[in-house]
XYZ file of C-alpha atoms in Angstrom:
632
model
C 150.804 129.734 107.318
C 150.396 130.077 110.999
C 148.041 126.747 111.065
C 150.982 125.018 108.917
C 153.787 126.064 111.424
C 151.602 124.704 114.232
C 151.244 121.472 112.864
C 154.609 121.163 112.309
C 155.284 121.973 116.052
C 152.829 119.203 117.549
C 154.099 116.853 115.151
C 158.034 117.625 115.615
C 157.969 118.322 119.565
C 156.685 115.381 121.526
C 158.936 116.097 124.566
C 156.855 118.137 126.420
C 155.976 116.849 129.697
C 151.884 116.595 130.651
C 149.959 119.252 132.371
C 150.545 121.224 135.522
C 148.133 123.969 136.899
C 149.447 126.954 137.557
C 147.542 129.113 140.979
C 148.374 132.339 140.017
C 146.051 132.156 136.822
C 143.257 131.974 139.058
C 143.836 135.256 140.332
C 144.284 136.727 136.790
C 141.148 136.535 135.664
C 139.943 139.341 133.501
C 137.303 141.426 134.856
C 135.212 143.939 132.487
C 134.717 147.058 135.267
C 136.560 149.539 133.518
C 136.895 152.007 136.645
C 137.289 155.235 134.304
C 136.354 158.469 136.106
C 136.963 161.967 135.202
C 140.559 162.675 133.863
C 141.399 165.548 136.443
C 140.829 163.139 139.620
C 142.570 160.714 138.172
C 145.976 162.950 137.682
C 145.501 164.024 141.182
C 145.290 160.140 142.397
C 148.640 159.233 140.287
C 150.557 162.417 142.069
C 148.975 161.049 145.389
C 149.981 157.555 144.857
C 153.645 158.222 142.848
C 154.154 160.468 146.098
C 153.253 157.783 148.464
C 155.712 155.359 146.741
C 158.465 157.484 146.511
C 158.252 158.472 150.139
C 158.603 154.699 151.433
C 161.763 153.939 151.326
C 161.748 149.815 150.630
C 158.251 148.616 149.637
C 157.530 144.636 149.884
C 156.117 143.263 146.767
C 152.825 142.665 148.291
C 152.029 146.317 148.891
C 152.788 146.873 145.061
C 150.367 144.130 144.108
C 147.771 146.097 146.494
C 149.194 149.244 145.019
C 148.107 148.110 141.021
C 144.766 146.668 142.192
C 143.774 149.958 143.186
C 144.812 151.603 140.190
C 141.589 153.516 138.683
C 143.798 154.708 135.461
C 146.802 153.629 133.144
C 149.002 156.475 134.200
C 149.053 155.245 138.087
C 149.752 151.767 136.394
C 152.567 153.305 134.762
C 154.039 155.142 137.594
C 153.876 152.274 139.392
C 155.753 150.174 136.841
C 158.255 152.684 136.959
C 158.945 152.382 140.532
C 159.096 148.861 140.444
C 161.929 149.559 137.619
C 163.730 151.721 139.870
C 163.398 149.510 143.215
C 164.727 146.654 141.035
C 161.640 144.508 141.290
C 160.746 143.339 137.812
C 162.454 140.052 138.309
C 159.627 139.330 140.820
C 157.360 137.213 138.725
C 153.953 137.148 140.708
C 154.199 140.599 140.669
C 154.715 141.234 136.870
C 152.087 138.826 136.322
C 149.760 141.535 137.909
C 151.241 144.494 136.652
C 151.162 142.826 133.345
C 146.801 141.653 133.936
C 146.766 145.549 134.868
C 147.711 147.021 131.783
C 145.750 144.439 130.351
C 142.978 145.788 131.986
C 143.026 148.600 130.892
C 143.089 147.565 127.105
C 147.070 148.710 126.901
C 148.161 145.555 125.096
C 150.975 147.919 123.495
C 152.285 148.306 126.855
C 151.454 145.276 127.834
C 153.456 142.899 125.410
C 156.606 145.309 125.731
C 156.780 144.353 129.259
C 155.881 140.665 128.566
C 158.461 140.789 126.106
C 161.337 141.683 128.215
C 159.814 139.050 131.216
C 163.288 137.626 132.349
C 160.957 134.612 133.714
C 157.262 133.615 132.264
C 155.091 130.805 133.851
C 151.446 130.085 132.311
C 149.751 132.492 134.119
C 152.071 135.199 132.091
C 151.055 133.849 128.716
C 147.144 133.359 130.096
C 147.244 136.738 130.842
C 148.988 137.969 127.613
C 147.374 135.828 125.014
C 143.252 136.256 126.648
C 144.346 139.908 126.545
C 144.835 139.612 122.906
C 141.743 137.525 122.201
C 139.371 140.302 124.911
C 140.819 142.991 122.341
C 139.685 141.064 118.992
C 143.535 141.002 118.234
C 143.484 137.432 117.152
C 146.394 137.593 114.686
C 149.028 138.443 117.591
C 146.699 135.926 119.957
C 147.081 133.147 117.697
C 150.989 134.209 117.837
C 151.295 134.422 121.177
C 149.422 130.916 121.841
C 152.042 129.439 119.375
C 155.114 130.863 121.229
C 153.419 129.608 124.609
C 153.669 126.256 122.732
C 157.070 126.149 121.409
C 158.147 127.245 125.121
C 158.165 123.897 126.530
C 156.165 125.575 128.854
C 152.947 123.600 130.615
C 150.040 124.598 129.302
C 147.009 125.251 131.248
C 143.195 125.300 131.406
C 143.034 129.195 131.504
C 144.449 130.237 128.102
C 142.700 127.151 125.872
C 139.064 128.056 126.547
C 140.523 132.268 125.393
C 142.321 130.798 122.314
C 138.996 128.235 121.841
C 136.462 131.090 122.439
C 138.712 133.077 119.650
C 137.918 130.328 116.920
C 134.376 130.013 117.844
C 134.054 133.726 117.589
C 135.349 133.971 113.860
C 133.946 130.408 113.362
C 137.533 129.095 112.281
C 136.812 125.409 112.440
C 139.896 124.595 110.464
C 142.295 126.232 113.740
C 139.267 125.125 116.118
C 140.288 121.567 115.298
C 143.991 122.075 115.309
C 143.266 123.246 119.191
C 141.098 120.654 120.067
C 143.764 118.316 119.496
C 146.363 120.320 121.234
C 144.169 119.732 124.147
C 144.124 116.196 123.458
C 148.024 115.900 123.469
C 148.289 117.749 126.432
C 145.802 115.535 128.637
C 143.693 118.685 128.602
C 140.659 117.211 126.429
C 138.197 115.996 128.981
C 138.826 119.151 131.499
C 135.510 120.625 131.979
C 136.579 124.171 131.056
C 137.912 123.549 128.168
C 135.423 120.122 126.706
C 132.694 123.320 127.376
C 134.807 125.432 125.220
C 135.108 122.896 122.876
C 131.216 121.964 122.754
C 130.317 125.363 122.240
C 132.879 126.478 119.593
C 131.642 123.457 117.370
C 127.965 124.411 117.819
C 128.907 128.366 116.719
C 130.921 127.020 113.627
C 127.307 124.872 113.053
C 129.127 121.352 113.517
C 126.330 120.011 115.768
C 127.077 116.294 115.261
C 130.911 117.410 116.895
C 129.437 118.861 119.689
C 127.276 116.801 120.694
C 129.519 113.797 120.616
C 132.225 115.693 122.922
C 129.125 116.347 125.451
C 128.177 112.387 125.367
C 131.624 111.384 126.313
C 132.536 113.753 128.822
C 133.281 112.815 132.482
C 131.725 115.406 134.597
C 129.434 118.027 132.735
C 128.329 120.906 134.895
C 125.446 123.217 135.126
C 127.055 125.200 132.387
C 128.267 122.097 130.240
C 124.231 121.744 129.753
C 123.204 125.108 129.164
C 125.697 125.240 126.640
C 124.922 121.985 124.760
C 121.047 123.165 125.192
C 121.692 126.087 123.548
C 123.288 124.751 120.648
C 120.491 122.308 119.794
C 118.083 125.129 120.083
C 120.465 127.528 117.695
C 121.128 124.279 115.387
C 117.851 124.326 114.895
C 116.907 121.280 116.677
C 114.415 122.619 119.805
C 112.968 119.438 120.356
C 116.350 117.898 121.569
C 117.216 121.018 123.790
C 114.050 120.606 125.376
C 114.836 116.588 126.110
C 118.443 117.412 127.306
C 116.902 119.836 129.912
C 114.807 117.385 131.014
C 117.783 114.806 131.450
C 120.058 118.058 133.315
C 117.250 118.055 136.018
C 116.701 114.485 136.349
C 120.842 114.480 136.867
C 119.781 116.029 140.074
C 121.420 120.082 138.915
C 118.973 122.468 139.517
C 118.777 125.207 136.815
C 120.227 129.016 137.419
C 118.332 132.228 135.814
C 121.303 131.390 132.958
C 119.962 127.881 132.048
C 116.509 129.108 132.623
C 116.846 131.740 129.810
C 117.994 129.303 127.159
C 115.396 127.043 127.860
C 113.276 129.657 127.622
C 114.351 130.829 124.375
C 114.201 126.806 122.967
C 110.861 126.617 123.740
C 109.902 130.078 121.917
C 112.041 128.457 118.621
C 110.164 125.360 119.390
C 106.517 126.593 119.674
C 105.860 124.109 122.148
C 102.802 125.376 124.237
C 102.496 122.551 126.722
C 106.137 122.709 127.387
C 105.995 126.397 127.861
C 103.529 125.985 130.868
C 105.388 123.724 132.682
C 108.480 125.753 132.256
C 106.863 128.991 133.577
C 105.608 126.295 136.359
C 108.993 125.843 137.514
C 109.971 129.616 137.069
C 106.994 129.823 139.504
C 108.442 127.663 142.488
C 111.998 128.873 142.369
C 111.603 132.536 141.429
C 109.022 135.140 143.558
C 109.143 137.086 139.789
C 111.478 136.847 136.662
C 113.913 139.351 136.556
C 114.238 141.633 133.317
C 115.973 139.380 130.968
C 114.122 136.345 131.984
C 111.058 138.005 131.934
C 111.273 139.091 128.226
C 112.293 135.945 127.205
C 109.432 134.564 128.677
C 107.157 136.802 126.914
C 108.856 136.162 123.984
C 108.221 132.294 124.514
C 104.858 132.767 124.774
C 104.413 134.842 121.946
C 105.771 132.343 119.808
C 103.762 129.488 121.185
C 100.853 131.890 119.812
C 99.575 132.586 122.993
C 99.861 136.822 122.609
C 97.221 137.170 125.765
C 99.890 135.271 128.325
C 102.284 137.065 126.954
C 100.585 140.298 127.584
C 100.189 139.066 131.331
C 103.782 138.249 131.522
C 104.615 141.894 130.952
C 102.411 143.353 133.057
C 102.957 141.509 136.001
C 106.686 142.498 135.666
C 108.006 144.471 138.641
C 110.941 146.072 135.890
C 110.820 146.044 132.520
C 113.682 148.059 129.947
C 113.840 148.694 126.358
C 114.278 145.531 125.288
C 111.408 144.053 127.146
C 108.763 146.963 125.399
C 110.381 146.285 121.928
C 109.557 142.430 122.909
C 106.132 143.336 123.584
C 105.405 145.405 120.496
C 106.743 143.031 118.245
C 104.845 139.975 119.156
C 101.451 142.336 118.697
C 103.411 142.749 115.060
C 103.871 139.288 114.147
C 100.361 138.696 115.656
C 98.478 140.642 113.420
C 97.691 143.568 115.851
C 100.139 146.006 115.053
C 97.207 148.993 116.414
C 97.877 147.331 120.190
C 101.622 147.683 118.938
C 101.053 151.385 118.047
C 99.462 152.072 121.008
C 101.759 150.507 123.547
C 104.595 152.742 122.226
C 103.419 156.206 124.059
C 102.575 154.321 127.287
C 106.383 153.260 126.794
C 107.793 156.714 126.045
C 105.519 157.432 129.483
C 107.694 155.013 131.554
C 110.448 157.487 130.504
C 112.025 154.593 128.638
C 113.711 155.896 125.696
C 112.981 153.686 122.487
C 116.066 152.654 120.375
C 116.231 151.233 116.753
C 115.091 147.909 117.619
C 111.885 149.460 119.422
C 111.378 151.485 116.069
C 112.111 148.336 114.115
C 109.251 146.480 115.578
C 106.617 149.437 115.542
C 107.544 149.074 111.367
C 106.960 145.430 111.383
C 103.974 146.023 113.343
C 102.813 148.165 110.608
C 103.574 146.262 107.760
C 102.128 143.428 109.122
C 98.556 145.119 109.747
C 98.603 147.464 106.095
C 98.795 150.690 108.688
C 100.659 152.137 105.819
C 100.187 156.171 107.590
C 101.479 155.161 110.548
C 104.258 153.516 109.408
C 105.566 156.268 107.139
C 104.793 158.535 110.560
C 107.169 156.347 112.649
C 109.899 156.437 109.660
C 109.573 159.696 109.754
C 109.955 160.003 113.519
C 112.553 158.004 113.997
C 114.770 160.095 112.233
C 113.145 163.784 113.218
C 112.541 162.894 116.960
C 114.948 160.675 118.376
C 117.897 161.281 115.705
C 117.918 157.227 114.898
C 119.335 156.349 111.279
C 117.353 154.113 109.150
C 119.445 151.036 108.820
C 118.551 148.236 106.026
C 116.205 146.323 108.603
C 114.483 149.464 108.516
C 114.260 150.399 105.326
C 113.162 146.451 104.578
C 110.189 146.860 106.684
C 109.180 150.271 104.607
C 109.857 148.453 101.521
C 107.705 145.112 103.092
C 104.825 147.893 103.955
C 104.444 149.772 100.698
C 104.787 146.473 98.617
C 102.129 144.796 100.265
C 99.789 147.785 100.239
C 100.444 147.722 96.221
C 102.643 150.689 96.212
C 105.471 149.204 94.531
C 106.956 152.198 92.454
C 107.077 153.917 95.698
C 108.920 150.791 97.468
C 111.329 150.626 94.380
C 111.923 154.490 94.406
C 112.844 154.250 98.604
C 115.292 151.099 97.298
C 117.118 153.018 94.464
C 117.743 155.950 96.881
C 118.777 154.944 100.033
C 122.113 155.150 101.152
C 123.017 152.137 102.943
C 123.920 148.899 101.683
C 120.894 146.500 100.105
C 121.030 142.747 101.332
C 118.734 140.138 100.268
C 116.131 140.696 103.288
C 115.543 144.102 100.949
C 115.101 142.736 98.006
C 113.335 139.311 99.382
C 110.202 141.539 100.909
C 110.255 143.541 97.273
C 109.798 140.856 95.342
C 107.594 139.155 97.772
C 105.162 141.934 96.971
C 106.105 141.344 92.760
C 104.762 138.191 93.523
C 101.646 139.288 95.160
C 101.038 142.112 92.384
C 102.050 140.011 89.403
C 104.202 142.487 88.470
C 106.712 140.883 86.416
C 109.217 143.079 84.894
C 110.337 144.449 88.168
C 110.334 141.153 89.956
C 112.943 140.331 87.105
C 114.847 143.393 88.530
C 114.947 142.084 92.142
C 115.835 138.314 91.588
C 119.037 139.573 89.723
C 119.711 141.403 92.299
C 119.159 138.784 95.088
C 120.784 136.159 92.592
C 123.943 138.332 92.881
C 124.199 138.632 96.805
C 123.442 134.977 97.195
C 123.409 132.520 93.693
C 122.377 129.822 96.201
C 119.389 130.435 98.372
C 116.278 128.400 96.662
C 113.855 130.607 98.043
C 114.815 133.289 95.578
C 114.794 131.184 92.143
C 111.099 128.947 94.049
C 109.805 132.808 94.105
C 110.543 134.237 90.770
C 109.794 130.591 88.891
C 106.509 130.895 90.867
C 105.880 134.507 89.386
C 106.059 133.298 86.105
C 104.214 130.529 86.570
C 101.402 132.385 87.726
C 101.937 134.488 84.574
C 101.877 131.179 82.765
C 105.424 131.851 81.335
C 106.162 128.009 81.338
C 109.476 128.685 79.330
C 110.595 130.859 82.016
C 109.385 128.408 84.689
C 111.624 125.293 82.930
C 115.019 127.624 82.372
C 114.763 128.648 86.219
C 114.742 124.932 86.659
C 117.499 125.144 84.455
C 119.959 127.435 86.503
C 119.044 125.631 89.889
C 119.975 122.621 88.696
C 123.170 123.554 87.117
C 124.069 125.219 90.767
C 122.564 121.962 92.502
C 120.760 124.721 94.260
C 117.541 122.363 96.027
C 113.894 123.388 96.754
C 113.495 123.613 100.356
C 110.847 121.171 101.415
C 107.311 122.424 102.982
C 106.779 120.934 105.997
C 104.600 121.331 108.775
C 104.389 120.348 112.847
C 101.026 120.212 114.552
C 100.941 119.503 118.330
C 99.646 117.286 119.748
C 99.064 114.923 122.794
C 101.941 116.784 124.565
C 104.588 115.799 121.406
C 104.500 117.745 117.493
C 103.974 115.120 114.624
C 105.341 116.428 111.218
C 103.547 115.780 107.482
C 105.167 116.699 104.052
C 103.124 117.335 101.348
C 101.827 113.453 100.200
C 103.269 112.573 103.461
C 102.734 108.667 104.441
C 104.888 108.031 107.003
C 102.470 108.439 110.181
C 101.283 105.595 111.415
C 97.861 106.533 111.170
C 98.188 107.642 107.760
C 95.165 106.160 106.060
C 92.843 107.493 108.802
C 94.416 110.870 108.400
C 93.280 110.755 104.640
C 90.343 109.070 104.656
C 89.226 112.040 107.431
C 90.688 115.043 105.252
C 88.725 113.473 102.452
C 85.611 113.235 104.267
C 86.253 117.082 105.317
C 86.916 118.647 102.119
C 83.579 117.357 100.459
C 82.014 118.929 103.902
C 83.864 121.971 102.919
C 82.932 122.399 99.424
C 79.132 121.841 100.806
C 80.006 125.377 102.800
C 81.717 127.199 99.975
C 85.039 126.087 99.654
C 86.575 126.354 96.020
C 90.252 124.775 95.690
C 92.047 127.507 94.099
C 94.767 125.433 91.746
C 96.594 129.213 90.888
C 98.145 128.105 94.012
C 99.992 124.575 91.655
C 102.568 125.977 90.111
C 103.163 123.408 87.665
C 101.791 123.131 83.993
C 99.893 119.831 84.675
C 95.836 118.595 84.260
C 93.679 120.397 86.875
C 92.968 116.850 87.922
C 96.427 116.654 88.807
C 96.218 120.250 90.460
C 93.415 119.267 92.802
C 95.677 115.807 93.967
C 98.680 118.274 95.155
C 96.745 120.739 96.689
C 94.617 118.125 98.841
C 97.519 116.831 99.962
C 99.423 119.686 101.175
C 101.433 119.555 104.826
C 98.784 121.905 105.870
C 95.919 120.176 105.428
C 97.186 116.671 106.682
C 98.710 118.279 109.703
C 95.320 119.718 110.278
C 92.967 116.430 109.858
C 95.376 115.125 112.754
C 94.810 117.749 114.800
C 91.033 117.273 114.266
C 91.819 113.863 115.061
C 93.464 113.980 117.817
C 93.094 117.359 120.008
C 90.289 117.910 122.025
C 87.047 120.037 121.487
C 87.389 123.638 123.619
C 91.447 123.158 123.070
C 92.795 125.316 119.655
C 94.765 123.693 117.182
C 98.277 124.829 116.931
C 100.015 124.057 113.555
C 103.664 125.514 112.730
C 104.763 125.930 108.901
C 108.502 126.266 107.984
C 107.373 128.156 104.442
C 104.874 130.691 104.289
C 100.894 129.268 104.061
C 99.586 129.194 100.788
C 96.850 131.231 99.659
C 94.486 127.557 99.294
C 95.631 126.461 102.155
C 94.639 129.905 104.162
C 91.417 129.549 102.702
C 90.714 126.103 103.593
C 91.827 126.499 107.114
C 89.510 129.371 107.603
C 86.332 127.039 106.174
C 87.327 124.312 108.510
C 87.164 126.731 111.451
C 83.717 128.025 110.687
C 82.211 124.376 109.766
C 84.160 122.721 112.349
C 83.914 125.196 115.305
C 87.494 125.004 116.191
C 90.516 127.624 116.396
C 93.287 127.308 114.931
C 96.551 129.347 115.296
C 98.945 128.969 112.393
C 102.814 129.908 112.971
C 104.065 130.358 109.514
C 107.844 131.543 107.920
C 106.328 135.459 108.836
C 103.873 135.621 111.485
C 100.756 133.856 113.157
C 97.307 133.377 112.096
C 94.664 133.357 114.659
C 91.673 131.606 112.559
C 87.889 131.852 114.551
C 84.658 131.174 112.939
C 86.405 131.353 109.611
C 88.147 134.603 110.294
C 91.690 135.297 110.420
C 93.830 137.705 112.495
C 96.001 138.601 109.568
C 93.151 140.089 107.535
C 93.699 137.900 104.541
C 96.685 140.509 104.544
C 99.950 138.886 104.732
């Protein structure tokens, strides 16, 4: 309704004039010290201040605006608004204007709006003030409200209260009123303003309208050190690393030299990207304009090199930081998780609890994954247990997942499915996912019936769930089971997700889909994973076609699994990296069980290492052994 009266506004009222820029609003910006202290001093400051008032007999406004600033509670901000009452100031707008930012301030929009309300005079800085306060609060009913009665004003509007009422759509990803402001900003000149087009950018990369956002960026005027870091980060978030990676490359040839800020979210593109070589030339640069990372860009540079598969530089990373807080250990023992090493995991966590740093859920969380991840089934009921009896920490369902995810893949699935029916928070599909995972694993069937109806009613949609069960029965050879799940996901128009898989290489990834033809050295790339597989079979490798899922000839079996994204994004990397260098390969889907195989033969008869970053965690493979155990 609101949306339908604001359209009606813009499209009725086309006399309002163009921008002007109010000065005041500059001074109104909100700040997030809270300043509470103990409530006894701050009675005894009121008395002292109300005194001090009262005993002057005609205060200028300017020692009233000093008077609020120094306000440390809402009862001084109350006694002061009462003197101004009495003194027969409230007409004196700059100074409402900071009474009003006071009370919101202090979170008293109640207060707040009954003395904008009664505002004899309002100029944008009163409705910046009133309407951010609304949006800081989460109020975004009365904000939206607000920003529509600052409309119908006539009043100018101004490039402090757009980015609030912007940031407010972004945050509940409403790209239906997003748009609606966007082109209030366009009517009011206000579209190409740098604080607001960044506004804009990053409200249509949160609401996942990358094309949007990216097309605002392109045409924009000026774009800042912040206009980049914003548009990098949405790439990376979209899911597109590669381009954040090239735009920060085009922000320093632009001549702006990156902040800790832009530094982070590079950082953190790189780690979604994989992208080893680009990770050493990042920490290169960290290097020559930074003596040592600070905390948060420290543990995002550990995280980066983590998920480039390089667990050993991230290990230095962390030890040659000068500070490191909760969030930086729970970093730490997670990558030894999704490495394969949960033990170095389990035994980082008392050298933490040495440091006197006090772990929190998402420490706990990782120590779990850490353990499910490495089959230390003891340990991980230990830390469950610990969790709750030592440091007073609630299981949540992340938790609870990861003790489901341990005692399915350690075969103790009436156990997992007992801890499911009995806990007390809410199941989501990550739950239910990791129990059927382990189904799979197990063969087990009936219950893996019991958890796809379950994930079929959170989410009808996701492909993964229906790929999983159809593959469960197809391993049990229920064909008639496999065809009516083919059934149902084409009557929802629900699509497989297509394996594919990035190897790197000659400073760039190249990506193969299963059959894949597209590369331009595509018949070399066969004819050499041809010539390797009958070398493999020579050293004991036996294509395992449990892993085709389809009921076809196992001459047709053998054709799919040769041509798998693994193994094609492999033979290039034989191809085309260098003897002494590892092969890094990243899968979007989890390896298969052939593929695993095969990539630990070609190791051994090759002499080469390979590290494999799959949907769930790395694999380290050396002389045709893998970090994961052949347990993941």
């Amino acid at each position: 309704m609101f949306i339908l009266k604001l359209q009606r506004l813009f499209t009725t009222n086309r006399s309002i004039e163009g921008p002007k820029f109010c000065s005041v609003a500059s001074a109104l910006q909100f700040r997030d010290d809270g300043g509470q202290t103990n409530h006894q001093i701050h009675e005894h400051n009121t008395s002292i201040l109300s005194t001090q008032i009262q005993e002057t007999p005609s205060m200028e406004p300017r020692f009233y605006v000093s008077a609020l600033m120094n306000c440390k509670h809402l009862q001084q901000i109350k006694s002061i608004h009462a003197q101004l009452s009495v003194n027969g100031l409230l007409s004196d707008l700059l100074l409402i204007n900071k009474l009003l930012y006071m009370y919101v301030r202090y979170n008293a929009l109640d207060d707040a709006y009954s003395l904008f309300d009664k505002m004899p005079e309002r100029n944008a800085a009163s409705w910046s003030v009133m309407i951010g306060g609304f949006a800081k609060a989460g109020n975004y009913t009365n904000c939206f409200e607000t920003f529509r009665e600052y409309i119908k004003s006539g009043e100018h509007l101004d490039v402090y209260t757009l980015p609030s009422v912007i940031r407010v759509c972004r945050d509940r990803k409403d790209l239906k009123m997003g748009r609606l402001v966007h082109h209030i900003a366009h009517k009011f000149g206000l579209h190409m303003n740098t604080f607001v087009c960044v506004s804009l950018v990053d409200m249509y990369a949160k609401c996942g309208i990358i094309d949007d956002a990216r097309k605002l960026f392109d045409i924009m005027p000026e774009r800042d050190l912040t206009t980049w870091t914003v548009m990098i980060g949405a790439c990376a978030a979209s899911g597109n690393a590669n381009e954040s990676l090239v735009l920060f490359d085009q922000m320093r040839e632009s001549g702006l030299v990156p902040d800790k800020v832009s530094m982070v979210t590079i950082v953190n593109a790189c780690a979604k990207l994989g992208a080893m070589h680009k990770a050493k030339l990042i920490h290169d640069l960290i290097r020559t304009q930074y003596r040592s990372p600070d905390v948060i860009l420290g543990t995002a540079m550990i995280d980066m090199y983590a998920k480039c598969g390089s667990i050993d530089t991230a290990r230095q990373v962390f030890d040659e930081m000068p500070q490191r807080n909760v969030i930086t250990w729970s970093t730490m023992i997670s990558a030894y998780g999704y490495h394969g090493q949960g033990q170095k995991a389990l035994e980082l966590f008392p050298i933490m609890c040495k440091n006197k740093i006090t772990p929190n859920k998402i420490t706990f969380l990782s120590l779990l994954y850490a353990c499910s991840h490495s089959g230390l089934v003891k340990d991980g009921l230990q830390i469950f247990s610990q969790m709750q009896d030592e440091y007073f920490i609630n299981p949540d369902v992340k938790h609870y997942t990861c003790m489901v995810d341990l005692l399915g893949r350690a075969g103790r699935l009436n156990e997992a499915f007992t801890m499911i029916k009995n806990m007390k928070v809410e199941k989501d599909e990550g739950l239910w996912s990791a129990f059927l995972a382990a189904c799979r694993v197990y063969n087990q069937v009936e219950m893996a019936q019991k958890a796809a109806e379950s994930l079929l009613e959170i989410n009808p949609h996701n492909p993964s769930h229906y790929i999983m069960l159809s593959n469960i029965y197809a391993k049990a050879a229920k064909w008639d089971d496999v065809a009516k799940i083919r059934v149902q996901m084409n009557g929802k128009n629900v699509k497989k997700t297509p394996g594919l898989t990035w190897v790197e290489a000659h400073n760039t990834f190249y990506k193969f889909s299963s059959g894949d033809r597209t590369h331009c050295e595509s018949n070399a790339i066969y004819e050499k994973l041809e010539r390797l597989i009958g070398k493999l079979k020579v050293n004991g490798y036996v294509p395992d076609t449990d892993f085709v899922l389809h009921d076809v000839s196992e001459e047709v079996k053998l054709g799919n699994l040769y041509a798998h994204s693994e193994k094609l994004a492999i033979a290039y990397g034989l191809m085309s990296v260098p003897k002494g260098n590892p092969i890094r390969v990243t899968k979007n889907l989890r390896v298969c069980g052939d593929c695993h195989t095969f990539i630990k033969v070609v190791s051994r008869v090759e002499g080469r290492e390979i590290i494999v970053r799959d949907a769930k965690r790395f694999h380290h493979v050396m002389d045709g052994v893998c970090s994961c155990g052949d347990y993941w």
